[in-house]
Amino acid sequence: MYLIRRSNGIYYVEYFDFTTGKSKRISTGTRDKKTAQKFLQSLNPYQQMVDLPKNQISLQDFYDEYLKFVGSTHKILPEVY
């Protein structure tokens, strides 16, 4: 997280949002750099981090889903040993 000053003179806090994969900005609402720095220090750096859902599946479940997907898009040949 860091401060940027836009052409309108207002300072913004720019940070990277891990949930969306994009950088975002929060207005400090001030044109004074010292006040903007205090605003930046008051923010919790982990405030924007959200626990991402843990989609844990077993390897067998993944394999079954993969075969189902491939079967709908490609012809599956019998296994030959």
Coordinates of C-alpha atoms in Angstrom, one line a residue:
M1 CA 0.0 0.0 0.0
Y2 CA 1.3 3.4 -0.9
L3 CA 0.2 7.0 -1.5
I4 CA -0.4 8.5 -4.9
R5 CA -1.5 12.1 -5.7
R6 CA -3.9 12.5 -8.6
S7 CA -4.1 15.5 -10.9
N8 CA -7.0 16.9 -8.8
G9 CA -4.6 17.2 -5.9
I10 CA -6.2 14.6 -3.6
Y11 CA -4.1 11.8 -2.2
Y12 CA -5.2 8.1 -2.6
V13 CA -4.0 4.9 -1.1
E14 CA -3.3 2.3 -3.8
Y15 CA -3.2 -1.4 -3.0
F16 CA -3.4 -4.8 -4.6
D17 CA -6.6 -6.7 -4.0
F18 CA -5.7 -10.4 -4.0
T19 CA -9.3 -11.5 -4.3
T20 CA -9.9 -9.8 -7.7
G21 CA -6.2 -9.7 -8.8
K22 CA -6.4 -5.9 -9.5
S23 CA -5.0 -2.8 -8.0
K24 CA -7.5 -0.5 -6.2
R25 CA -7.5 3.0 -4.8
I26 CA -9.1 4.5 -1.6
S27 CA -9.4 8.3 -1.4
T28 CA -7.9 9.9 1.7
G29 CA -10.2 12.8 1.1
T30 CA -7.4 15.3 1.6
R31 CA -4.9 17.4 -0.3
D32 CA -2.5 17.5 2.6
K33 CA 0.3 15.0 2.4
K34 CA 0.9 14.7 6.2
T35 CA -2.8 14.0 6.8
A36 CA -2.8 11.5 4.0
Q37 CA 0.2 9.7 5.5
K38 CA -1.6 9.5 8.9
F39 CA -4.6 8.0 7.0
L40 CA -2.3 5.4 5.4
Q41 CA -0.8 4.5 8.7
S42 CA -4.2 4.1 10.3
L43 CA -5.1 1.4 7.7
N44 CA -4.6 -2.2 8.6
P45 CA -2.5 -3.8 5.8
Y46 CA -4.5 -7.1 6.2
Q47 CA -7.9 -5.3 6.1
Q48 CA -8.4 -6.1 2.5
M49 CA -7.2 -9.6 2.6
V50 CA -10.0 -12.1 2.8
D51 CA -9.7 -15.8 3.4
L52 CA -10.1 -17.4 0.0
P53 CA -12.3 -20.5 -0.1
K54 CA -10.4 -23.6 0.3
N55 CA -11.6 -25.9 -2.5
Q56 CA -9.9 -29.1 -1.4
I57 CA -10.9 -32.2 -3.2
S58 CA -9.2 -35.6 -3.3
L59 CA -7.1 -36.7 -6.2
Q60 CA -9.7 -39.4 -7.1
D61 CA -12.5 -36.8 -7.2
F62 CA -10.4 -34.5 -9.4
Y63 CA -9.6 -37.5 -11.7
D64 CA -13.3 -38.4 -12.0
E65 CA -14.3 -34.8 -12.8
Y66 CA -11.5 -34.5 -15.3
L67 CA -12.6 -37.7 -17.1
K68 CA -16.2 -36.4 -17.2
F69 CA -15.0 -33.1 -18.7
V70 CA -12.8 -34.8 -21.3
G71 CA -15.5 -37.3 -22.1
S72 CA -17.8 -34.5 -23.1
T73 CA -15.3 -32.8 -25.3
H74 CA -13.2 -35.7 -26.7
K75 CA -13.6 -39.3 -27.6
I76 CA -12.1 -41.5 -24.8
L77 CA -10.1 -44.5 -26.1
P78 CA -10.0 -47.7 -24.1
E79 CA -6.8 -48.1 -22.1
V80 CA -4.3 -50.5 -23.6
Y81 CA -1.5 -52.0 -21.5

